[in-house]
mmCIF file of C-alpha atoms in Angstrom:
data_model
loop_
_atom_site.group_PDB
_atom_site.id
_atom_site.type_symbol
_atom_site.label_atom_id
_atom_site.label_comp_id
_atom_site.label_asym_id
_atom_site.label_seq_id
_atom_site.Cartn_x
_atom_site.Cartn_y
_atom_site.Cartn_z
ATOM 1 C CA UNK A 48 0.000 0.000 0.000
ATOM 2 C CA UNK A 49 2.820 2.422 0.801
ATOM 3 C CA UNK A 50 4.200 2.218 -2.735
ATOM 4 C CA UNK A 51 0.870 2.410 -4.559
ATOM 5 C CA UNK A 52 -0.733 5.520 -3.058
ATOM 6 C CA UNK A 53 1.716 8.095 -4.460
ATOM 7 C CA UNK A 54 -0.430 9.267 -7.369
ATOM 8 C CA UNK A 55 -3.311 10.652 -5.331
ATOM 9 C CA UNK A 56 -0.893 11.915 -2.687
ATOM 10 C CA UNK A 57 1.016 14.153 -5.056
ATOM 11 C CA UNK A 58 -2.118 15.324 -6.851
ATOM 12 C CA UNK A 59 -3.145 17.163 -3.694
ATOM 13 C CA UNK A 60 -0.056 17.370 -1.505
ATOM 14 C CA UNK A 61 1.613 20.509 -2.854
ATOM 15 C CA UNK A 62 -0.608 23.126 -1.166
ATOM 16 C CA UNK A 63 -0.185 21.291 2.154
ATOM 17 C CA UNK A 64 3.591 21.249 2.307
ATOM 18 C CA UNK A 65 4.983 24.658 3.195
ATOM 19 C CA UNK A 66 7.167 23.705 6.148
ATOM 20 C CA UNK A 67 9.979 21.281 6.815
ATOM 21 C CA UNK A 68 7.511 19.022 8.590
ATOM 22 C CA UNK A 69 3.826 19.170 9.338
ATOM 23 C CA UNK A 70 3.081 21.097 12.485
ATOM 24 C CA UNK A 71 1.194 18.767 14.822
ATOM 25 C CA UNK A 72 -0.966 17.499 11.983
ATOM 26 C CA UNK A 73 -4.244 15.957 13.161
ATOM 27 C CA UNK A 74 -4.277 12.488 11.708
ATOM 28 C CA UNK A 75 -7.564 11.886 9.899
ATOM 29 C CA UNK A 76 -5.809 9.848 7.250
ATOM 30 C CA UNK A 77 -7.009 6.516 8.654
ATOM 31 C CA UNK A 78 -10.622 7.661 8.653
ATOM 32 C CA UNK A 79 -12.453 10.454 10.409
ATOM 33 C CA UNK A 80 -12.367 8.566 13.693
ATOM 34 C CA UNK A 81 -8.814 7.246 13.535
ATOM 35 C CA UNK A 82 -7.825 5.504 16.763
ATOM 36 C CA UNK A 83 -4.192 4.514 16.267
ATOM 37 C CA UNK A 84 -0.984 6.438 16.037
ATOM 38 C CA UNK A 85 2.096 5.373 14.090
ATOM 39 C CA UNK A 86 3.236 2.911 16.717
ATOM 40 C CA UNK A 87 -0.203 1.341 16.912
ATOM 41 C CA UNK A 88 -1.129 2.281 20.461
ATOM 42 C CA UNK A 89 -4.272 4.119 21.377
ATOM 43 C CA UNK A 90 -3.618 7.772 22.035
ATOM 44 C CA UNK A 91 -5.086 8.795 25.371
ATOM 45 C CA UNK A 92 -6.584 12.180 25.868
ATOM 46 C CA UNK A 93 -3.680 14.422 26.761
ATOM 47 C CA UNK A 94 -5.323 15.461 29.968
ATOM 48 C CA UNK A 95 -5.822 11.954 31.338
ATOM 49 C CA UNK A 96 -4.420 11.230 34.732
ATOM 50 C CA UNK A 97 -3.480 7.662 33.868
ATOM 51 C CA UNK A 98 -0.375 8.483 31.839
ATOM 52 C CA UNK A 99 1.637 10.316 34.468
ATOM 53 C CA UNK A 100 3.984 7.362 35.023
ATOM 54 C CA UNK A 101 6.400 7.130 37.917
ATOM 55 C CA UNK A 102 8.178 10.335 38.951
ATOM 56 C CA UNK A 103 11.729 10.760 37.719
ATOM 57 C CA UNK A 104 14.511 11.363 40.226
ATOM 58 C CA UNK A 105 17.275 13.508 38.737
ATOM 59 C CA UNK A 106 16.051 15.623 35.855
ATOM 60 C CA UNK A 107 17.643 18.139 33.511
ATOM 61 C CA UNK A 108 14.500 20.298 33.599
ATOM 62 C CA UNK A 109 12.346 21.160 36.604
ATOM 63 C CA UNK A 110 8.582 21.191 36.897
ATOM 64 C CA UNK A 111 7.424 24.736 36.166
ATOM 65 C CA UNK A 112 10.472 25.539 34.011
ATOM 66 C CA UNK A 113 9.920 27.198 30.621
ATOM 67 C CA UNK A 114 11.625 25.362 27.768
ATOM 68 C CA UNK A 115 11.646 25.097 23.981
ATOM 69 C CA UNK A 116 10.316 21.775 22.702
ATOM 70 C CA UNK A 117 11.074 20.252 19.325
ATOM 71 C CA UNK A 118 7.919 19.056 17.594
ATOM 72 C CA UNK A 119 7.466 18.511 13.856
ATOM 73 C CA UNK A 120 10.456 20.506 12.723
ATOM 74 C CA UNK A 121 9.924 23.558 14.942
ATOM 75 C CA UNK A 122 10.751 24.681 18.471
ATOM 76 C CA UNK A 123 7.772 25.745 20.585
ATOM 77 C CA UNK A 124 7.667 27.513 23.938
ATOM 78 C CA UNK A 125 6.376 25.120 26.575
ATOM 79 C CA UNK A 126 6.329 24.560 30.330
ATOM 80 C CA UNK A 127 7.329 21.381 32.146
ATOM 81 C CA UNK A 128 4.305 20.218 34.156
ATOM 82 C CA UNK A 129 5.390 16.716 35.175
ATOM 83 C CA UNK A 130 8.190 14.162 34.869
ATOM 84 C CA UNK A 131 8.345 10.387 34.817
ATOM 85 C CA UNK A 132 10.692 7.493 34.184
ATOM 86 C CA UNK A 133 9.354 5.251 31.443
ATOM 87 C CA UNK A 134 9.542 1.455 31.272
ATOM 88 C CA UNK A 135 13.003 1.679 29.687
ATOM 89 C CA UNK A 136 14.334 3.799 32.532
ATOM 90 C CA UNK A 137 14.429 6.963 30.410
ATOM 91 C CA UNK A 138 13.270 10.260 31.877
ATOM 92 C CA UNK A 139 10.384 11.941 30.053
ATOM 93 C CA UNK A 140 8.814 15.353 30.577
ATOM 94 C CA UNK A 141 5.182 16.297 30.241
ATOM 95 C CA UNK A 142 4.913 19.644 28.497
ATOM 96 C CA UNK A 143 2.158 22.186 28.123
ATOM 97 C CA UNK A 144 2.573 24.352 25.015
ATOM 98 C CA UNK A 145 2.011 28.059 25.602
ATOM 99 C CA UNK A 146 -1.207 29.228 24.001
ATOM 100 C CA UNK A 147 -2.418 25.687 23.338
ATOM 101 C CA UNK A 148 -5.227 23.681 24.886
ATOM 102 C CA UNK A 149 -4.470 20.994 27.426
ATOM 103 C CA UNK A 150 -5.334 18.275 24.887
ATOM 104 C CA UNK A 151 -2.019 19.030 23.119
ATOM 105 C CA UNK A 152 0.107 18.393 26.235
ATOM 106 C CA UNK A 153 2.620 15.661 25.481
ATOM 107 C CA UNK A 154 5.473 13.592 26.876
ATOM 108 C CA UNK A 155 8.912 14.213 25.347
ATOM 109 C CA UNK A 156 12.353 12.844 26.058
ATOM 110 C CA UNK A 157 15.170 15.148 27.122
ATOM 111 C CA UNK A 158 16.818 14.969 23.681
ATOM 112 C CA UNK A 159 13.865 16.857 22.180
ATOM 113 C CA UNK A 160 13.826 19.661 24.753
ATOM 114 C CA UNK A 161 16.039 22.744 24.809
ATOM 115 C CA UNK A 162 16.558 25.253 27.635
ATOM 116 C CA UNK A 163 14.975 28.619 26.946
ATOM 117 C CA UNK A 164 18.109 30.659 26.282
ATOM 118 C CA UNK A 165 19.659 32.781 23.534
ATOM 119 C CA UNK A 166 21.214 29.817 21.740
ATOM 120 C CA UNK A 167 17.924 27.916 21.638
ATOM 121 C CA UNK A 168 16.022 31.015 20.508
ATOM 122 C CA UNK A 169 18.529 31.431 17.664
ATOM 123 C CA UNK A 170 17.966 27.809 16.659
ATOM 124 C CA UNK A 171 14.210 28.396 16.820
ATOM 125 C CA UNK A 172 14.526 31.322 14.407
ATOM 126 C CA UNK A 173 16.636 29.276 12.014
ATOM 127 C CA UNK A 174 14.167 26.386 12.030
ATOM 128 C CA UNK A 175 11.312 28.813 11.374
ATOM 129 C CA UNK A 176 13.152 30.010 8.267
ATOM 130 C CA UNK A 177 13.345 26.563 6.667
ATOM 131 C CA UNK A 178 10.647 26.480 3.980
ATOM 132 C CA UNK A 179 10.803 24.298 0.888
ATOM 133 C CA UNK A 180 7.815 25.643 -1.046
ATOM 134 C CA UNK A 181 6.456 29.166 -0.805
ATOM 135 C CA UNK A 182 2.742 28.790 -1.461
ATOM 136 C CA UNK A 183 0.364 31.714 -0.805
ATOM 137 C CA UNK A 184 -2.548 29.311 -0.461
ATOM 138 C CA UNK A 185 -1.123 27.599 2.609
ATOM 139 C CA UNK A 186 -3.433 24.934 3.953
ATOM 140 C CA UNK A 187 -4.757 25.170 7.459
ATOM 141 C CA UNK A 188 -3.234 21.745 8.061
ATOM 142 C CA UNK A 189 0.235 23.258 8.216
ATOM 143 C CA UNK A 190 -0.572 26.574 9.837
ATOM 144 C CA UNK A 191 1.479 27.401 12.928
ATOM 145 C CA UNK A 192 0.224 26.611 16.366
ATOM 146 C CA UNK A 193 -2.557 28.876 17.471
ATOM 147 C CA UNK A 194 -4.517 28.883 14.209
ATOM 148 C CA UNK A 195 -7.686 26.966 13.350
ATOM 149 C CA UNK A 196 -5.742 24.015 11.966
ATOM 150 C CA UNK A 197 -6.647 21.636 14.732
ATOM 151 C CA UNK A 198 -10.015 20.140 15.385
ATOM 152 C CA UNK A 199 -11.371 19.714 18.894
ATOM 153 C CA UNK A 200 -12.345 16.140 18.004
ATOM 154 C CA UNK A 201 -10.755 14.014 20.743
ATOM 155 C CA UNK A 202 -10.358 11.167 18.229
ATOM 156 C CA UNK A 203 -7.936 13.161 16.070
ATOM 157 C CA UNK A 204 -4.532 11.523 16.111
ATOM 158 C CA UNK A 205 -1.026 12.414 15.020
ATOM 159 C CA UNK A 206 1.624 10.915 12.831
ATOM 160 C CA UNK A 207 4.901 11.593 14.604
ATOM 161 C CA UNK A 208 8.417 11.264 13.260
ATOM 162 C CA UNK A 209 11.065 12.720 15.552
ATOM 163 C CA UNK A 210 14.162 13.830 13.654
ATOM 164 C CA UNK A 211 17.486 13.366 15.508
ATOM 165 C CA UNK A 212 19.290 16.593 16.391
ATOM 166 C CA UNK A 213 22.228 15.817 14.112
ATOM 167 C CA UNK A 214 19.853 15.532 11.161
ATOM 168 C CA UNK A 215 18.018 18.691 12.235
ATOM 169 C CA UNK A 216 21.346 20.480 11.916
ATOM 170 C CA UNK A 217 21.843 18.977 8.470
ATOM 171 C CA UNK A 218 18.470 20.403 7.410
ATOM 172 C CA UNK A 219 19.437 23.845 8.685
ATOM 173 C CA UNK A 220 22.837 23.731 7.000
ATOM 174 C CA UNK A 221 21.195 22.489 3.800
ATOM 175 C CA UNK A 222 18.797 25.445 3.852
ATOM 176 C CA UNK A 223 21.601 27.939 4.470
ATOM 177 C CA UNK A 224 23.716 26.483 1.682
ATOM 178 C CA UNK A 225 20.949 26.745 -0.914
ATOM 179 C CA UNK A 226 19.972 30.265 0.141
ATOM 180 C CA UNK A 227 23.624 31.251 -0.368
ATOM 181 C CA UNK A 228 23.394 29.960 -3.932
ATOM 182 C CA UNK A 229 25.698 26.975 -3.358
ATOM 183 C CA UNK A 230 23.775 24.225 -5.129
ATOM 184 C CA UNK A 231 24.844 20.601 -5.016
ATOM 185 C CA UNK A 232 26.786 19.152 -7.928
ATOM 186 C CA UNK A 233 24.667 16.627 -9.793
ATOM 187 C CA UNK A 234 24.600 13.728 -9.816
ATOM 188 C CA UNK A 235 25.268 13.594 -6.082
ATOM 189 C CA UNK A 236 27.390 10.777 -4.734
ATOM 190 C CA UNK A 237 25.950 8.613 -3.373
ATOM 191 C CA UNK A 238 22.562 9.084 -5.015
ATOM 192 C CA UNK A 239 19.335 8.582 -3.064
ATOM 193 C CA UNK A 240 18.583 5.224 -4.715
ATOM 194 C CA UNK A 241 22.008 3.865 -3.704
ATOM 195 C CA UNK A 242 21.548 5.059 -0.099
ATOM 196 C CA UNK A 243 18.199 3.284 0.136
ATOM 197 C CA UNK A 244 19.682 0.112 -1.333
ATOM 198 C CA UNK A 245 22.535 0.292 1.196
ATOM 199 C CA UNK A 246 19.971 0.548 3.975
ATOM 200 C CA UNK A 247 18.074 -2.440 2.595
ATOM 201 C CA UNK A 248 21.266 -4.503 2.317
ATOM 202 C CA UNK A 249 22.285 -3.625 5.876
ATOM 203 C CA UNK A 250 18.879 -4.620 7.234
ATOM 204 C CA UNK A 251 18.906 -7.901 5.286
ATOM 205 C CA UNK A 252 22.236 -8.800 6.816
ATOM 206 C CA UNK A 253 20.922 -7.885 10.248
ATOM 207 C CA UNK A 254 17.682 -9.849 9.857
ATOM 208 C CA UNK A 255 19.419 -12.999 8.524
ATOM 209 C CA UNK A 256 16.816 -14.302 6.101
ATOM 210 C CA UNK A 257 13.626 -13.012 7.722
ATOM 211 C CA UNK A 258 11.389 -13.187 4.640
ATOM 212 C CA UNK A 259 8.524 -11.193 6.159
ATOM 213 C CA UNK A 260 10.784 -8.350 7.264
ATOM 214 C CA UNK A 261 12.548 -8.383 3.912
ATOM 215 C CA UNK A 262 9.238 -8.002 2.091
ATOM 216 C CA UNK A 263 8.184 -5.050 4.256
ATOM 217 C CA UNK A 264 11.532 -3.287 3.884
ATOM 218 C CA UNK A 265 11.671 -3.907 0.138
ATOM 219 C CA UNK A 266 8.212 -2.390 -0.286
ATOM 220 C CA UNK A 267 9.147 0.575 1.886
ATOM 221 C CA UNK A 268 12.320 1.279 -0.095
ATOM 222 C CA UNK A 269 10.464 1.001 -3.390
ATOM 223 C CA UNK A 270 7.757 3.290 -2.057
ATOM 224 C CA UNK A 271 10.304 5.894 -0.972
ATOM 225 C CA UNK A 272 11.893 5.831 -4.429
ATOM 226 C CA UNK A 273 8.472 6.310 -5.999
ATOM 227 C CA UNK A 274 7.615 9.188 -3.672
ATOM 228 C CA UNK A 275 11.011 10.749 -4.317
ATOM 229 C CA UNK A 276 10.703 10.550 -8.107
ATOM 230 C CA UNK A 277 7.091 11.734 -8.127
ATOM 231 C CA UNK A 278 7.518 14.562 -5.663
ATOM 232 C CA UNK A 279 10.990 16.016 -6.146
ATOM 233 C CA UNK A 280 9.998 18.764 -8.544
ATOM 234 C CA UNK A 281 6.857 19.646 -6.590
ATOM 235 C CA UNK A 282 7.747 19.563 -2.914
ATOM 236 C CA UNK A 283 11.437 18.855 -2.341
ATOM 237 C CA UNK A 284 13.136 21.824 -3.999
ATOM 238 C CA UNK A 285 13.865 25.357 -2.898
ATOM 239 C CA UNK A 286 13.063 27.995 -5.551
ATOM 240 C CA UNK A 287 16.803 28.442 -6.130
ATOM 241 C CA UNK A 288 17.026 24.811 -7.287
ATOM 242 C CA UNK A 289 14.312 24.803 -9.954
ATOM 243 C CA UNK A 290 16.544 25.876 -12.826
ATOM 244 C CA UNK A 291 19.162 23.248 -11.988
ATOM 245 C CA UNK A 292 16.400 20.629 -11.764
ATOM 246 C CA UNK A 293 15.171 21.403 -15.284
ATOM 247 C CA UNK A 294 18.723 21.335 -16.620
ATOM 248 C CA UNK A 295 19.356 17.968 -14.965
ATOM 249 C CA UNK A 296 16.175 16.513 -16.431
ATOM 250 C CA UNK A 297 17.092 17.583 -19.949
ATOM 251 C CA UNK A 298 20.693 16.393 -19.594
ATOM 252 C CA UNK A 299 19.634 12.945 -18.327
ATOM 253 C CA UNK A 300 16.387 11.993 -20.069
ATOM 254 C CA UNK A 301 14.806 8.908 -18.585
ATOM 255 C CA UNK A 302 17.000 8.908 -15.468
ATOM 256 C CA UNK A 303 14.810 9.045 -12.322
ATOM 257 C CA UNK A 304 15.542 11.797 -9.758
ATOM 258 C CA UNK A 305 16.492 9.220 -7.128
ATOM 259 C CA UNK A 306 19.501 8.392 -9.313
ATOM 260 C CA UNK A 307 20.534 12.049 -9.638
ATOM 261 C CA UNK A 308 19.905 13.665 -6.238
ATOM 262 C CA UNK A 309 21.352 12.554 -2.911
ATOM 263 C CA UNK A 310 20.941 12.457 0.828
ATOM 264 C CA UNK A 311 19.904 16.095 1.258
ATOM 265 C CA UNK A 312 16.759 15.712 -0.812
ATOM 266 C CA UNK A 313 16.109 12.236 0.560
ATOM 267 C CA UNK A 314 16.132 13.655 4.098
ATOM 268 C CA UNK A 315 13.762 16.425 2.990
ATOM 269 C CA UNK A 316 11.389 13.716 1.772
ATOM 270 C CA UNK A 317 11.518 11.735 5.002
ATOM 271 C CA UNK A 318 10.665 14.753 7.151
ATOM 272 C CA UNK A 319 7.679 15.450 4.891
ATOM 273 C CA UNK A 320 6.370 11.893 5.034
ATOM 274 C CA UNK A 321 3.967 12.470 7.960
ATOM 275 C CA UNK A 322 2.121 15.015 5.835
ATOM 276 C CA UNK A 323 2.167 12.829 2.734
ATOM 277 C CA UNK A 324 0.905 9.780 4.574
ATOM 278 C CA UNK A 325 -1.772 11.856 6.288
ATOM 279 C CA UNK A 326 -3.045 12.755 2.834
ATOM 280 C CA UNK A 327 -2.724 9.221 1.449
ATOM 281 C CA UNK A 328 -5.368 7.646 3.707
ATOM 282 C CA UNK A 329 -2.904 4.943 4.684
ATOM 283 C CA UNK A 330 -4.407 2.026 6.547
ATOM 284 C CA UNK A 331 -3.441 1.930 10.257
ATOM 285 C CA UNK A 332 -1.771 -1.469 9.839
ATOM 286 C CA UNK A 333 0.459 -0.121 7.064
ATOM 287 C CA UNK A 334 1.434 2.850 9.216
ATOM 288 C CA UNK A 335 2.111 0.445 12.086
ATOM 289 C CA UNK A 336 4.644 -1.433 9.961
ATOM 290 C CA UNK A 337 6.160 1.673 8.440
ATOM 291 C CA UNK A 338 6.860 3.848 11.470
ATOM 292 C CA UNK A 339 9.613 1.867 13.276
ATOM 293 C CA UNK A 340 11.377 1.201 9.976
ATOM 294 C CA UNK A 341 11.415 4.878 9.085
ATOM 295 C CA UNK A 342 13.014 5.552 12.458
ATOM 296 C CA UNK A 343 15.623 2.915 11.614
ATOM 297 C CA UNK A 344 16.223 4.668 8.290
ATOM 298 C CA UNK A 345 16.838 7.960 10.084
ATOM 299 C CA UNK A 346 19.294 6.260 12.423
ATOM 300 C CA UNK A 347 21.008 4.789 9.351
ATOM 301 C CA UNK A 348 21.352 8.321 7.926
ATOM 302 C CA UNK A 349 22.779 9.474 11.238
ATOM 303 C CA UNK A 350 25.293 6.617 11.548
ATOM 304 C CA UNK A 351 26.548 7.182 8.009
ATOM 305 C CA UNK A 352 26.400 10.978 8.003
ATOM 306 C CA UNK A 353 30.124 11.374 7.264
ATOM 307 C CA UNK A 354 29.752 9.254 4.116
ATOM 308 C CA UNK A 355 26.439 10.645 2.911
ATOM 309 C CA UNK A 356 26.551 14.387 3.699
ATOM 310 C CA UNK A 357 29.088 16.915 2.445
ATOM 311 C CA UNK A 358 31.728 17.837 5.020
ATOM 312 C CA UNK A 359 32.412 21.577 5.038
#
């Protein structure tokens, strides 16, 4: 299903994709009364008392402290209202986002929370500046927090894909590079298709002949290639890159974009996937299979950053 829904996705996705990632997108994609999130667990009402967990002992942030929380590609001002230690022994913080209803309170790990200081505010400003497509008809689904983008329906759910900090920095550096007019030499080495095949090969070696897992991963990789090739010219380019894109197409007729562009544009695709899948009406079971493997793909990017990304 992941690899066969791209046509209707890209027919309607462009007006929805103004920002690096969707901003707390309500997940109606599995039906108007969707019950499951990407990891397949029921999402409790954010105000429920049953999810407080056990209190954490030593914490980096105190209850009542104002922080900046990373959520869907942006940093938002929030307040720590509780702490807990989860089943894996990791400290989590319950946050209330300033100006937002209690239903949007959420638990985040320390790695996704920044102290409210000058350095974090500077990072917040830089993240706010990262925009792939300037579209005056911006959909309410990607409006910033505080707009009318979010229904009060308690059954609304979210597709979440947390991007590691090292890859967040790559996105920021990528944006700065393009805005300075320093486009990537094409074809990039390695190209996106080769990176995805490397990931697939690594997972096959790790899984040691698990036919079911191999089938899921193969479909996911093929689906990502299809999304990449279908969407590059519409949603994965900055305006400064359009001319180069047209030149590359004419110079390499018949060569798919995933065999021309590299990790930078592949990462842009992955951070947009929550929005694309929201629009694709993906079945909850498909999302259940996809989510942990996308997280593994991001970790693969992170582990191989020195080989995939340009070192400057």
